[in-house]
C-alpha cells in the first residue's frame, strides 16, 4: 500500500495543478484533475491518486504527456508518472490562516482563503539569493529589490519585460518570497494573466464575479505574469476586469508588479488609460546575459544541485547555448544527471555529444520563420502566399495557425515579429493561433503526431 505523498509530493502537485489547468483546459481540469492527490514522490517517480478507473483511463490516454511534462518542469528534473485509483480520496485539510490585520487601513480584509484561491504557488528556487545580478538585469533587479523592501510605497506598478527565459518570472516571484518572509501576514498573490482571464470567464459563467473581485482586490502585493495574454484570449471583458482590479489596487497603494514579453507600448490592450498607467510606473527590461554571466548562472545552479562540474565544461556549455537561460539550465541538469549516473565521471567529449543532440536551441536559432512557413505549406499543400495572405477560409486558416504555432515553438522570435512575418498580423492573432493548435494537440492524438512530425522534420533538416 502506498504512503501519502508527504509534503514534497503534495507541494510539487500544488505547483503543477495551475499550469496543468491551462494546458488541458478547464473542462478536464474540473472533471478530473481537481479530484486528484499526490500519493508518493521519491524524486524520480510521481504517483498520482485518481478517484476512479474512468478518470485514470482518461488522464492516462489523453493527458499523461502533459502531466509528465508539467511535473518535470516544476521539479526541474525528469519525473516519471504513475497513476493509481484511490477509492475515497484522502482529505487535505487546509491550515487555519492566522487572523492578522492588513498593513493598510482600507478596506476591510475578506477571508484569506479568497485570495489564496486567486494565485499560484511560488517556486521555492526563485529567490533573490539565487538570482545572478549582471549588467543585463541590474536595473530590473534593483527595482525589484526596492519593491520587495517597500511594497506599495516606491514603485507601483513595476513593469518587467523581456524575451522568454530571461528571468521575469524568477524576479517577480523573488519579490513574493521576500515580502512573505518579511511580512507573513501580507497577502501576496502571484498568477499569470492567462489564469486571471480563466478566472474571469469562470466567474462570469457561474455568476460569481463578486467572489472574483474579493479575491483580487484586497491583496497587498499583486504579481501578474505574462501580461501579453490579457487581451488576446477572451478580449475586452477580461481586460476591463483587469483594469478595474488594477485601479482599485493602485488607488489603495497596493504593490502591483507586472511582467510581459513586450513593453507597455507594444501590448495589445484596448484601454488607453490602462496603458498610460502602465507606462507611468517603473518599466525595466531584462536582456540576454553575456557569456560571463551565463557561466556565473551555471555555477550557481550547479552548486544548488550539489553537483561539481569542472569550470571548462561550464564554459563550454555557456558558449554553446546563448539563446535563453531556461535552455541553458536544461542542458546543465542533463549533464548533472549524466554525471551522477556515471559515478561522477564527466568528460568534455561526452558533454559535446550531449549538447549537440540536446541543443535544439542552437538549431532553433538557425531556423527561420520563412523555412517553417515554407515547410508547412509544402506538407499541407497550400501556397506560402496564401499562408501569409489575407484569406480566411478554413483550408488556409488551419495551415496558417500550424505555421504560426511552430514559429512560436521553434524560434525565439517575439510575438510581434511573428505577426509581422505572417502578413502584418497583430500579436493577439499569434497568441490565438498558438492557443488553437495547442488545444488541438492536447485533444486529438492525430494532431499531436502530425505536429510532432512537422517539428522533427524541421529540426532534423
Ligand atoms: P521568463 O519568465 O523571463 O521566461 P524565468 O524567470 O522563467 O524566465 O527564467 C528562466 C530560468 O532562468 C529560470 O530557471 C530562472 O531561475 C533562470 N534565471 C533567469 N535569470 C537568472 C539569473 N539572473 N540568475 C539565475 N537564474 C536565472
Ligand atoms: Mg515567465
Short mmCIF file of C-alpha atoms and ligand atoms in Angstrom, two decimals:
data_model
loop_
_atom_site.label_atom_id
_atom_site.label_comp_id
_atom_site.label_asym_id
_atom_site.label_seq_id
_atom_site.Cartn_x
_atom_site.Cartn_y
_atom_site.Cartn_z
CA UNK A 1 0.00 0.00 0.00
CA UNK A 2 1.28 3.40 -0.92
CA UNK A 3 2.03 6.05 1.63
CA UNK A 4 0.56 9.51 1.11
CA UNK A 5 2.92 11.71 -0.87
CA UNK A 6 4.27 13.74 2.02
CA UNK A 7 4.91 17.46 1.83
CA UNK A 8 7.21 17.26 -1.18
CA UNK A 9 4.85 15.33 -3.40
CA UNK A 10 1.90 17.48 -2.41
CA UNK A 11 3.89 20.65 -2.84
CA UNK A 12 5.01 19.60 -6.29
CA UNK A 13 1.47 18.70 -7.26
CA UNK A 14 0.21 22.05 -5.96
CA UNK A 15 2.74 23.76 -8.21
CA UNK A 16 1.77 21.69 -11.21
CA UNK A 17 -2.03 21.95 -11.00
CA UNK A 18 -2.46 25.58 -12.08
CA UNK A 19 -0.17 25.07 -15.08
CA UNK A 20 -1.93 21.91 -15.98
CA UNK A 21 -5.28 23.64 -15.83
CA UNK A 22 -4.03 25.98 -18.51
CA UNK A 23 -2.68 23.17 -20.65
CA UNK A 24 -5.55 20.73 -20.53
CA UNK A 25 -8.42 23.19 -20.38
CA UNK A 26 -10.94 23.84 -17.67
CA UNK A 27 -13.31 21.01 -18.56
CA UNK A 28 -10.70 18.33 -17.99
CA UNK A 29 -9.41 20.17 -15.00
CA UNK A 30 -12.79 20.48 -13.31
CA UNK A 31 -13.85 16.99 -14.33
CA UNK A 32 -10.74 15.03 -13.50
CA UNK A 33 -7.77 16.86 -12.14
CA UNK A 34 -9.21 18.74 -9.22
CA UNK A 35 -10.07 15.42 -7.53
CA UNK A 36 -6.57 14.04 -7.65
CA UNK A 37 -3.97 13.78 -4.94
CA UNK A 38 -0.21 13.20 -4.70
CA UNK A 39 0.29 9.69 -3.34
CA UNK A 40 4.04 9.30 -3.49
CA UNK A 41 7.07 11.03 -4.90
CA UNK A 42 10.59 9.73 -4.46
CA UNK A 43 12.42 12.24 -6.62
CA UNK A 44 12.05 10.22 -9.83
CA UNK A 45 8.57 8.72 -9.89
CA UNK A 46 5.42 10.59 -9.02
CA UNK A 47 2.36 8.53 -8.11
CA UNK A 48 -0.91 10.30 -8.69
CA UNK A 49 -4.06 9.16 -6.92
CA UNK A 50 -7.19 9.43 -9.06
CA UNK A 51 -10.77 8.88 -7.91
CA UNK A 52 -11.83 6.09 -10.30
CA UNK A 53 -10.82 3.90 -13.22
CA UNK A 54 -12.56 6.11 -15.73
CA UNK A 55 -10.59 9.15 -14.62
CA UNK A 56 -7.42 7.08 -14.72
CA UNK A 57 -8.05 5.91 -18.29
CA UNK A 58 -8.99 9.35 -19.44
CA UNK A 59 -5.97 11.04 -17.95
CA UNK A 60 -3.64 8.24 -18.96
CA UNK A 61 -4.60 8.21 -22.60
CA UNK A 62 -5.08 11.89 -23.21
CA UNK A 63 -3.01 13.82 -20.72
CA UNK A 64 -0.20 11.64 -19.39
CA UNK A 65 2.26 13.51 -21.56
CA UNK A 66 1.13 16.94 -20.36
CA UNK A 67 1.12 15.90 -16.73
CA UNK A 68 4.58 14.36 -17.01
CA UNK A 69 5.90 17.44 -18.77
CA UNK A 70 4.49 19.80 -16.13
CA UNK A 71 5.89 17.66 -13.32
CA UNK A 72 9.29 17.61 -14.95
CA UNK A 73 9.19 21.33 -15.46
CA UNK A 74 8.14 22.07 -11.89
CA UNK A 75 10.61 19.62 -10.34
CA UNK A 76 13.37 20.71 -12.69
CA UNK A 77 14.30 17.08 -13.27
CA UNK A 78 12.84 14.13 -15.14
CA UNK A 79 9.79 12.79 -13.36
CA UNK A 80 8.03 9.57 -14.37
CA UNK A 81 4.29 9.42 -13.82
CA UNK A 82 2.20 6.55 -12.47
CA UNK A 83 -1.50 6.66 -11.65
CA UNK A 84 -3.40 4.67 -9.04
CA UNK A 85 -7.07 4.59 -8.25
CA UNK A 86 -7.83 5.56 -4.67
CA UNK A 87 -11.36 4.86 -3.53
CA UNK A 88 -12.01 7.66 -1.07
CA UNK A 89 -9.54 10.45 -1.76
CA UNK A 90 -7.52 11.45 1.32
CA UNK A 91 -8.79 14.73 2.60
CA UNK A 92 -6.37 17.57 2.57
CA UNK A 93 -7.13 19.85 5.45
CA UNK A 94 -6.28 23.48 4.80
CA UNK A 95 -4.37 25.01 7.70
CA UNK A 96 -6.26 27.71 9.56
CA UNK A 97 -4.97 31.06 8.46
CA UNK A 98 -3.76 33.36 11.22
CA UNK A 99 -6.05 36.33 11.73
CA UNK A 100 -3.70 39.24 11.11
CA UNK A 101 -4.62 42.79 10.26
CA UNK A 102 -3.77 44.11 6.83
CA UNK A 103 -0.98 46.65 6.66
CA UNK A 104 -3.25 49.22 5.06
CA UNK A 105 -6.27 50.74 6.68
CA UNK A 106 -8.74 50.30 3.82
CA UNK A 107 -10.81 48.32 3.04
CA UNK A 108 -11.83 45.54 5.40
CA UNK A 109 -9.98 42.31 4.65
CA UNK A 110 -12.02 39.45 3.25
CA UNK A 111 -11.31 35.90 4.44
CA UNK A 112 -7.74 35.00 3.47
CA UNK A 113 -8.87 31.87 1.68
CA UNK A 114 -10.33 34.02 -1.09
CA UNK A 115 -7.00 35.46 -2.03
CA UNK A 116 -5.28 32.14 -1.60
CA UNK A 117 -7.57 30.80 -4.32
CA UNK A 118 -6.58 33.64 -6.62
CA UNK A 119 -2.93 32.82 -7.01
CA UNK A 120 -0.44 30.14 -7.90
CA UNK A 121 2.25 28.79 -5.58
CA UNK A 122 5.72 30.31 -5.77
CA UNK A 123 8.66 28.23 -6.94
CA UNK A 124 10.95 27.96 -3.88
CA UNK A 125 14.02 28.33 -6.11
CA UNK A 126 13.03 31.75 -7.47
CA UNK A 127 14.58 33.91 -4.74
CA UNK A 128 16.83 36.97 -4.82
CA UNK A 129 19.62 34.83 -3.38
CA UNK A 130 19.50 32.57 -6.43
CA UNK A 131 19.44 35.41 -8.93
CA UNK A 132 22.75 36.36 -10.54
CA UNK A 133 22.99 40.11 -10.97
CA UNK A 134 24.83 41.47 -14.01
CA UNK A 135 24.63 44.38 -16.43
CA UNK A 136 21.85 42.73 -18.40
CA UNK A 137 19.50 42.77 -15.43
CA UNK A 138 20.96 45.24 -12.91
CA UNK A 139 18.24 47.84 -13.15
CA UNK A 140 15.36 45.38 -13.07
CA UNK A 141 16.92 43.60 -10.13
CA UNK A 142 17.42 46.84 -8.19
CA UNK A 143 13.85 47.92 -8.86
CA UNK A 144 12.51 44.52 -7.81
CA UNK A 145 14.52 44.57 -4.60
CA UNK A 146 13.33 48.05 -3.77
CA UNK A 147 9.74 46.99 -4.35
CA UNK A 148 10.23 43.94 -2.15
CA UNK A 149 11.62 46.09 0.66
CA UNK A 150 8.96 48.81 0.47
CA UNK A 151 5.94 47.33 -1.26
CA UNK A 152 3.38 49.85 -2.45
CA UNK A 153 5.48 52.79 -1.49
CA UNK A 154 8.14 53.31 -4.09
CA UNK A 155 7.47 51.88 -7.50
CA UNK A 156 3.97 50.79 -8.27
CA UNK A 157 3.37 49.46 -10.78
CA UNK A 158 6.68 47.86 -11.60
CA UNK A 159 6.63 46.53 -15.15
CA UNK A 160 9.28 43.98 -16.17
CA UNK A 161 9.64 42.87 -19.77
CA UNK A 162 11.98 40.67 -21.80
CA UNK A 163 12.08 37.82 -24.26
CA UNK A 164 11.30 34.37 -22.95
CA UNK A 165 13.59 32.62 -20.46
CA UNK A 166 15.49 35.65 -19.19
CA UNK A 167 14.28 35.83 -15.60
CA UNK A 168 10.98 37.76 -15.42
CA UNK A 169 9.15 35.09 -13.50
CA UNK A 170 12.15 34.50 -11.27
CA UNK A 171 12.37 38.18 -10.29
CA UNK A 172 8.65 38.53 -9.72
CA UNK A 173 8.49 35.51 -7.50
CA UNK A 174 11.59 36.69 -5.64
CA UNK A 175 9.57 39.77 -4.68
CA UNK A 176 6.79 37.47 -3.50
CA UNK A 177 9.11 35.36 -1.36
CA UNK A 178 10.78 38.39 0.18
CA UNK A 179 7.54 40.12 1.12
CA UNK A 180 6.06 36.94 2.56
CA UNK A 181 9.12 36.34 4.64
CA UNK A 182 9.35 39.89 5.98
CA UNK A 183 5.60 40.33 6.46
CA UNK A 184 3.98 36.94 6.95
CA UNK A 185 0.51 38.40 7.32
CA UNK A 186 0.56 40.20 3.99
CA UNK A 187 -1.40 38.78 1.14
CA UNK A 188 0.80 38.12 -1.81
CA UNK A 189 -0.86 36.85 -4.96
CA UNK A 190 1.14 35.59 -7.92
CA UNK A 191 -0.67 34.47 -11.05
CA UNK A 192 -0.42 34.50 -14.81
CA UNK A 193 -2.63 36.79 -16.84
CA UNK A 194 -3.96 33.67 -18.51
CA UNK A 195 -5.12 32.35 -15.18
CA UNK A 196 -6.74 35.70 -14.43
CA UNK A 197 -8.62 35.51 -17.72
CA UNK A 198 -9.73 31.96 -16.95
CA UNK A 199 -10.93 33.04 -13.53
CA UNK A 200 -12.92 35.89 -15.06
CA UNK A 201 -14.51 33.58 -17.63
CA UNK A 202 -15.43 31.01 -14.99
CA UNK A 203 -16.73 33.66 -12.59
CA UNK A 204 -18.98 35.14 -15.25
CA UNK A 205 -20.21 31.71 -16.31
CA UNK A 206 -21.04 30.78 -12.72
CA UNK A 207 -22.39 34.18 -11.71
CA UNK A 208 -19.64 34.58 -9.10
CA UNK A 209 -17.99 37.83 -10.10
CA UNK A 210 -18.30 39.28 -6.60
CA UNK A 211 -16.19 36.46 -5.26
CA UNK A 212 -13.64 37.04 -8.00
CA UNK A 213 -13.39 40.68 -7.01
CA UNK A 214 -12.97 39.83 -3.36
CA UNK A 215 -10.12 37.53 -4.28
CA UNK A 216 -8.11 40.08 -6.17
CA UNK A 217 -8.96 43.50 -4.90
CA UNK A 218 -7.78 43.22 -1.33
CA UNK A 219 -4.31 41.83 -1.80
CA UNK A 220 -1.18 43.65 -0.70
CA UNK A 221 1.12 42.53 -3.47
CA UNK A 222 -0.35 41.55 -6.82
CA UNK A 223 2.11 39.87 -9.17
CA UNK A 224 0.72 39.24 -12.64
CA UNK A 225 2.92 37.34 -15.06
CA UNK A 226 2.74 37.04 -18.85
CA UNK A 227 0.51 40.05 -19.22
CA UNK A 228 0.56 39.69 -23.00
CA UNK A 229 -2.26 37.18 -22.59
CA UNK A 230 -4.64 39.63 -21.01
CA UNK A 231 -6.41 40.87 -24.08
CA UNK A 232 -5.50 38.21 -26.53
CA UNK A 233 -7.60 35.30 -25.41
CA UNK A 234 -11.02 36.45 -24.38
CA UNK A 235 -10.97 40.06 -25.41
CA UNK A 236 -12.35 43.17 -23.73
CA UNK A 237 -14.28 41.64 -20.84
CA UNK A 238 -11.29 40.25 -19.01
CA UNK A 239 -9.26 43.31 -19.88
CA UNK A 240 -11.92 45.53 -18.28
CA UNK A 241 -11.95 43.38 -15.18
CA UNK A 242 -8.21 43.56 -15.06
CA UNK A 243 -8.31 47.34 -15.42
CA UNK A 244 -10.73 47.74 -12.52
CA UNK A 245 -8.71 45.45 -10.30
CA UNK A 246 -5.57 47.30 -11.25
CA UNK A 247 -7.20 50.64 -10.40
CA UNK A 248 -8.54 49.51 -7.07
CA UNK A 249 -5.14 48.24 -6.02
CA UNK A 250 -3.36 51.26 -7.44
CA UNK A 251 -5.60 53.70 -5.64
CA UNK A 252 -5.26 51.92 -2.33
CA UNK A 253 -1.45 51.93 -2.64
CA UNK A 254 -1.05 48.24 -3.04
CA UNK A 255 2.02 46.95 -4.82
CA UNK A 256 1.46 45.85 -8.40
CA UNK A 257 4.15 44.06 -10.41
CA UNK A 258 3.59 43.00 -13.98
CA UNK A 259 5.70 41.02 -16.41
CA UNK A 260 5.30 40.69 -20.13
CA UNK A 261 7.16 39.78 -23.30
CA UNK A 262 6.73 43.32 -24.63
CA UNK A 263 6.92 46.82 -23.15
CA UNK A 264 3.61 48.56 -22.29
CA UNK A 265 3.58 50.48 -25.55
CA UNK A 266 3.51 47.29 -27.60
CA UNK A 267 0.93 45.46 -25.53
CA UNK A 268 -2.24 44.61 -27.38
CA UNK A 269 -4.60 46.24 -24.95
CA UNK A 270 -7.54 48.37 -25.86
CA UNK A 271 -7.77 50.53 -22.80
CA UNK A 272 -5.55 53.59 -23.23
CA UNK A 273 -5.91 54.65 -19.62
CA UNK A 274 -4.53 51.30 -18.55
CA UNK A 275 -1.66 51.61 -20.99
CA UNK A 276 -0.71 55.06 -19.74
CA UNK A 277 -0.86 53.92 -16.15
CA UNK A 278 1.47 51.06 -17.02
CA UNK A 279 3.85 53.45 -18.71
CA UNK A 280 3.83 55.78 -15.72
CA UNK A 281 5.22 53.15 -13.41
CA UNK A 282 8.77 51.87 -13.48
CA UNK A 283 9.48 49.93 -16.66
CA UNK A 284 12.53 47.66 -16.56
CA UNK A 285 13.77 45.24 -19.15
CA UNK A 286 15.95 42.13 -18.92
CA UNK A 287 18.43 41.47 -21.69
CA UNK A 288 20.24 38.31 -22.71
CA UNK A 289 23.21 37.63 -20.42
CA UNK A 290 26.75 37.72 -21.78
CA UNK A 291 28.95 34.66 -21.61
CA UNK A 292 30.48 35.54 -18.22
CA UNK A 293 27.02 35.91 -16.71
CA UNK A 294 25.92 32.65 -18.27
CA UNK A 295 28.87 30.92 -16.63
CA UNK A 296 28.02 32.50 -13.28
CA UNK A 297 24.41 31.33 -13.60
CA UNK A 298 25.55 27.80 -14.40
CA UNK A 299 27.97 27.79 -11.47
CA UNK A 300 25.26 28.91 -9.09
CA UNK A 301 22.81 26.36 -10.35
CA UNK A 302 25.31 23.51 -10.30
CA UNK A 303 26.12 24.48 -6.70
CA UNK A 304 22.45 24.45 -5.80
CA UNK A 305 22.11 20.98 -7.31
CA UNK A 306 25.10 19.82 -5.26
CA UNK A 307 27.00 18.97 -8.45
CA UNK A 308 30.67 19.57 -9.06
CA UNK A 309 31.11 20.31 -12.72
CA UNK A 310 34.57 21.39 -13.95
CA UNK A 311 34.80 25.03 -14.94
CA UNK A 312 35.87 24.24 -18.51
CA UNK A 313 32.68 22.30 -19.03
CA UNK A 314 30.53 25.11 -17.70
CA UNK A 315 32.37 27.49 -20.02
CA UNK A 316 31.80 25.20 -22.96
CA UNK A 317 28.08 24.97 -22.26
CA UNK A 318 27.78 28.72 -21.72
CA UNK A 319 29.47 29.36 -25.04
CA UNK A 320 27.31 26.91 -26.94
CA UNK A 321 23.93 27.89 -25.58
CA UNK A 322 23.22 31.57 -25.63
CA UNK A 323 19.56 31.89 -26.50
CA UNK A 324 17.82 31.63 -23.18
CA UNK A 325 18.59 30.81 -19.59
CA UNK A 326 15.97 28.12 -19.28
CA UNK A 327 17.55 26.17 -22.13
CA UNK A 328 20.96 26.69 -20.59
CA UNK A 329 19.77 25.27 -17.28
CA UNK A 330 18.07 22.34 -19.03
CA UNK A 331 21.41 21.37 -20.55
CA UNK A 332 23.11 21.66 -17.18
CA UNK A 333 20.56 19.41 -15.49
CA UNK A 334 21.08 16.82 -18.16
CA UNK A 335 24.83 16.96 -17.60
CA UNK A 336 24.35 16.65 -13.82
CA UNK A 337 22.12 13.60 -14.31
CA UNK A 338 24.67 12.01 -16.64
CA UNK A 339 27.47 12.67 -14.18
CA UNK A 340 25.67 11.11 -11.26
CA UNK A 341 24.73 8.04 -13.30
CA UNK A 342 28.32 7.75 -14.44
CA UNK A 343 29.89 7.67 -10.95
CA UNK A 344 30.98 11.28 -11.16
CA UNK A 345 32.99 10.88 -14.36
CA UNK A 346 32.39 13.61 -16.89
CA UNK A 347 34.44 14.33 -20.00
CA UNK A 348 34.24 17.27 -22.34
CA UNK A 349 33.66 14.85 -25.22
CA UNK A 350 30.60 13.40 -23.50
CA UNK A 351 29.28 16.89 -22.87
CA UNK A 352 29.85 17.87 -26.51
CA UNK A 353 27.70 14.92 -27.54
CA UNK A 354 25.02 15.74 -25.04
CA UNK A 355 24.84 19.36 -26.04
CA UNK A 356 24.83 18.52 -29.73
CA UNK A 357 21.78 16.34 -29.51
CA UNK A 358 20.15 18.28 -26.70
CA UNK A 359 20.61 21.67 -28.09
CA UNK A 360 17.59 22.18 -30.24
CA UNK A 361 18.32 25.70 -29.02
CA UNK A 362 21.11 26.17 -31.49
CA UNK A 363 19.11 24.51 -34.23
CA UNK A 364 16.10 26.59 -33.34
CA UNK A 365 18.04 29.78 -33.56
CA UNK A 366 19.01 28.96 -37.10
CA UNK A 367 15.51 28.01 -38.12
CA UNK A 368 13.90 30.95 -39.89
CA UNK A 369 10.23 31.88 -40.00
CA UNK A 370 10.37 31.57 -43.79
CA UNK A 371 11.68 27.99 -43.60
CA UNK A 372 8.98 26.94 -41.18
CA UNK A 373 6.29 28.57 -43.25
CA UNK A 374 7.57 27.01 -46.49
CA UNK A 375 7.75 23.55 -44.95
CA UNK A 376 4.24 23.72 -43.53
CA UNK A 377 2.97 24.98 -46.88
CA UNK A 378 4.54 22.08 -48.76
CA UNK A 379 3.31 19.41 -46.36
CA UNK A 380 -0.18 20.86 -46.08
CA UNK A 381 -0.40 21.57 -49.80
CA UNK A 382 -1.14 25.26 -49.75
CA UNK A 383 0.98 28.11 -51.04
CA UNK A 384 3.13 30.29 -48.81
CA UNK A 385 1.42 33.33 -50.35
CA UNK A 386 -1.90 32.04 -49.05
CA UNK A 387 -0.48 31.33 -45.60
CA UNK A 388 0.81 34.84 -45.33
CA UNK A 389 -2.07 36.43 -47.22
CA UNK A 390 -5.50 37.62 -46.08
CA UNK A 391 -7.71 34.59 -46.95
CA UNK A 392 -9.87 33.43 -44.08
CA UNK A 393 -11.21 30.13 -45.40
CA UNK A 394 -10.69 27.09 -43.21
CA UNK A 395 -8.36 25.36 -45.72
CA UNK A 396 -5.92 28.22 -45.30
CA UNK A 397 -6.56 29.30 -41.72
CA UNK A 398 -5.59 25.94 -40.22
CA UNK A 399 -2.22 25.66 -42.03
CA UNK A 400 -1.56 29.28 -41.10
CA UNK A 401 -2.25 28.53 -37.44
CA UNK A 402 0.01 25.49 -37.58
CA UNK A 403 2.81 27.53 -39.12
CA UNK A 404 2.44 30.27 -36.53
CA UNK A 405 2.39 27.69 -33.75
CA UNK A 406 5.63 26.14 -34.96
CA UNK A 407 7.29 29.54 -35.32
CA UNK A 408 6.38 30.28 -31.73
CA UNK A 409 7.65 26.90 -30.54
CA UNK A 410 10.81 26.60 -32.60
CA UNK A 411 12.25 30.10 -32.72
CA UNK A 412 12.81 32.76 -30.14
CA UNK A 413 11.16 35.42 -32.29
CA UNK A 414 8.74 37.69 -30.44
CA UNK A 415 5.00 37.65 -30.99
CA UNK A 416 5.29 40.94 -32.81
CA UNK A 417 7.99 39.66 -35.16
CA UNK A 418 5.99 36.53 -35.96
CA UNK A 419 2.81 38.54 -36.54
CA UNK A 420 4.72 40.88 -38.79
CA UNK A 421 6.07 37.99 -40.85
CA UNK A 422 2.61 36.50 -41.28
CA UNK A 423 1.31 39.38 -43.32
CA UNK A 424 1.41 42.08 -40.66
CA UNK A 425 -0.98 40.30 -38.32
CA UNK A 426 -1.04 41.51 -34.79
CA UNK A 427 0.30 39.90 -31.72
CA UNK A 428 -3.09 38.70 -30.45
CA UNK A 429 -3.58 36.72 -33.67
CA UNK A 430 -0.33 34.91 -32.98
CA UNK A 431 -1.40 34.07 -29.44
CA UNK A 432 -4.80 32.95 -30.67
CA UNK A 433 -3.26 30.68 -33.31
CA UNK A 434 -0.87 29.17 -30.80
CA UNK A 435 -3.74 28.60 -28.40
CA UNK A 436 -5.87 26.88 -31.05
CA UNK A 437 -3.13 24.49 -32.11
CA UNK A 438 -2.11 23.71 -28.51
CA UNK A 439 -5.72 22.87 -27.80
CA UNK A 440 -5.96 20.61 -30.83
CA UNK A 441 -2.69 18.93 -29.91
CA UNK A 442 -3.95 18.05 -26.46
CA UNK A 443 -7.42 16.98 -27.62
CA UNK A 444 -6.57 14.98 -30.65
CA UNK A 445 -3.79 12.47 -30.91
CA UNK A 446 -3.72 12.60 -34.70
CA UNK A 447 -2.91 16.31 -34.49
CA UNK A 448 -0.27 15.63 -31.88
CA UNK A 449 1.51 13.16 -34.16
CA UNK A 450 1.13 15.39 -37.16
CA UNK A 451 2.65 18.37 -35.36
CA UNK A 452 5.41 16.23 -33.91
CA UNK A 453 6.31 15.01 -37.40
CA UNK A 454 6.47 18.54 -38.70
CA UNK A 455 8.55 19.57 -35.74
CA UNK A 456 11.09 16.80 -36.10
CA UNK A 457 11.36 17.23 -39.85
CA UNK A 458 12.15 20.91 -39.29
CA UNK A 459 14.60 20.25 -36.52
CA UNK A 460 16.32 17.45 -38.34
CA UNK A 461 16.63 19.30 -41.63
P1 LIG B 1 10.98 34.29 -18.07
O1 LIG B 1 9.89 34.42 -17.08
O2 LIG B 1 11.57 35.60 -18.48
O3 LIG B 1 10.59 33.46 -19.27
P2 LIG B 1 12.23 32.72 -16.00
O4 LIG B 1 12.12 33.67 -14.87
O5 LIG B 1 11.29 31.59 -16.05
O6 LIG B 1 12.18 33.50 -17.40
O7 LIG B 1 13.74 32.20 -16.05
C1 LIG B 1 14.12 31.05 -16.76
C2 LIG B 1 15.12 30.28 -15.94
O8 LIG B 1 16.33 31.00 -15.88
C3 LIG B 1 14.67 30.05 -14.51
O9 LIG B 1 15.04 28.76 -14.12
C4 LIG B 1 15.45 31.09 -13.72
O10 LIG B 1 15.73 30.66 -12.41
C5 LIG B 1 16.71 31.23 -14.53
N1 LIG B 1 17.28 32.59 -14.45
C6 LIG B 1 16.92 33.66 -15.19
N2 LIG B 1 17.66 34.73 -14.89
C7 LIG B 1 18.52 34.33 -13.93
C8 LIG B 1 19.57 34.99 -13.19
N3 LIG B 1 19.88 36.27 -13.42
N4 LIG B 1 20.23 34.27 -12.28
C9 LIG B 1 19.92 32.97 -12.08
N5 LIG B 1 18.98 32.30 -12.72
C10 LIG B 1 18.27 32.96 -13.65
MG1 LIG B 2 7.97 33.65 -17.21
#
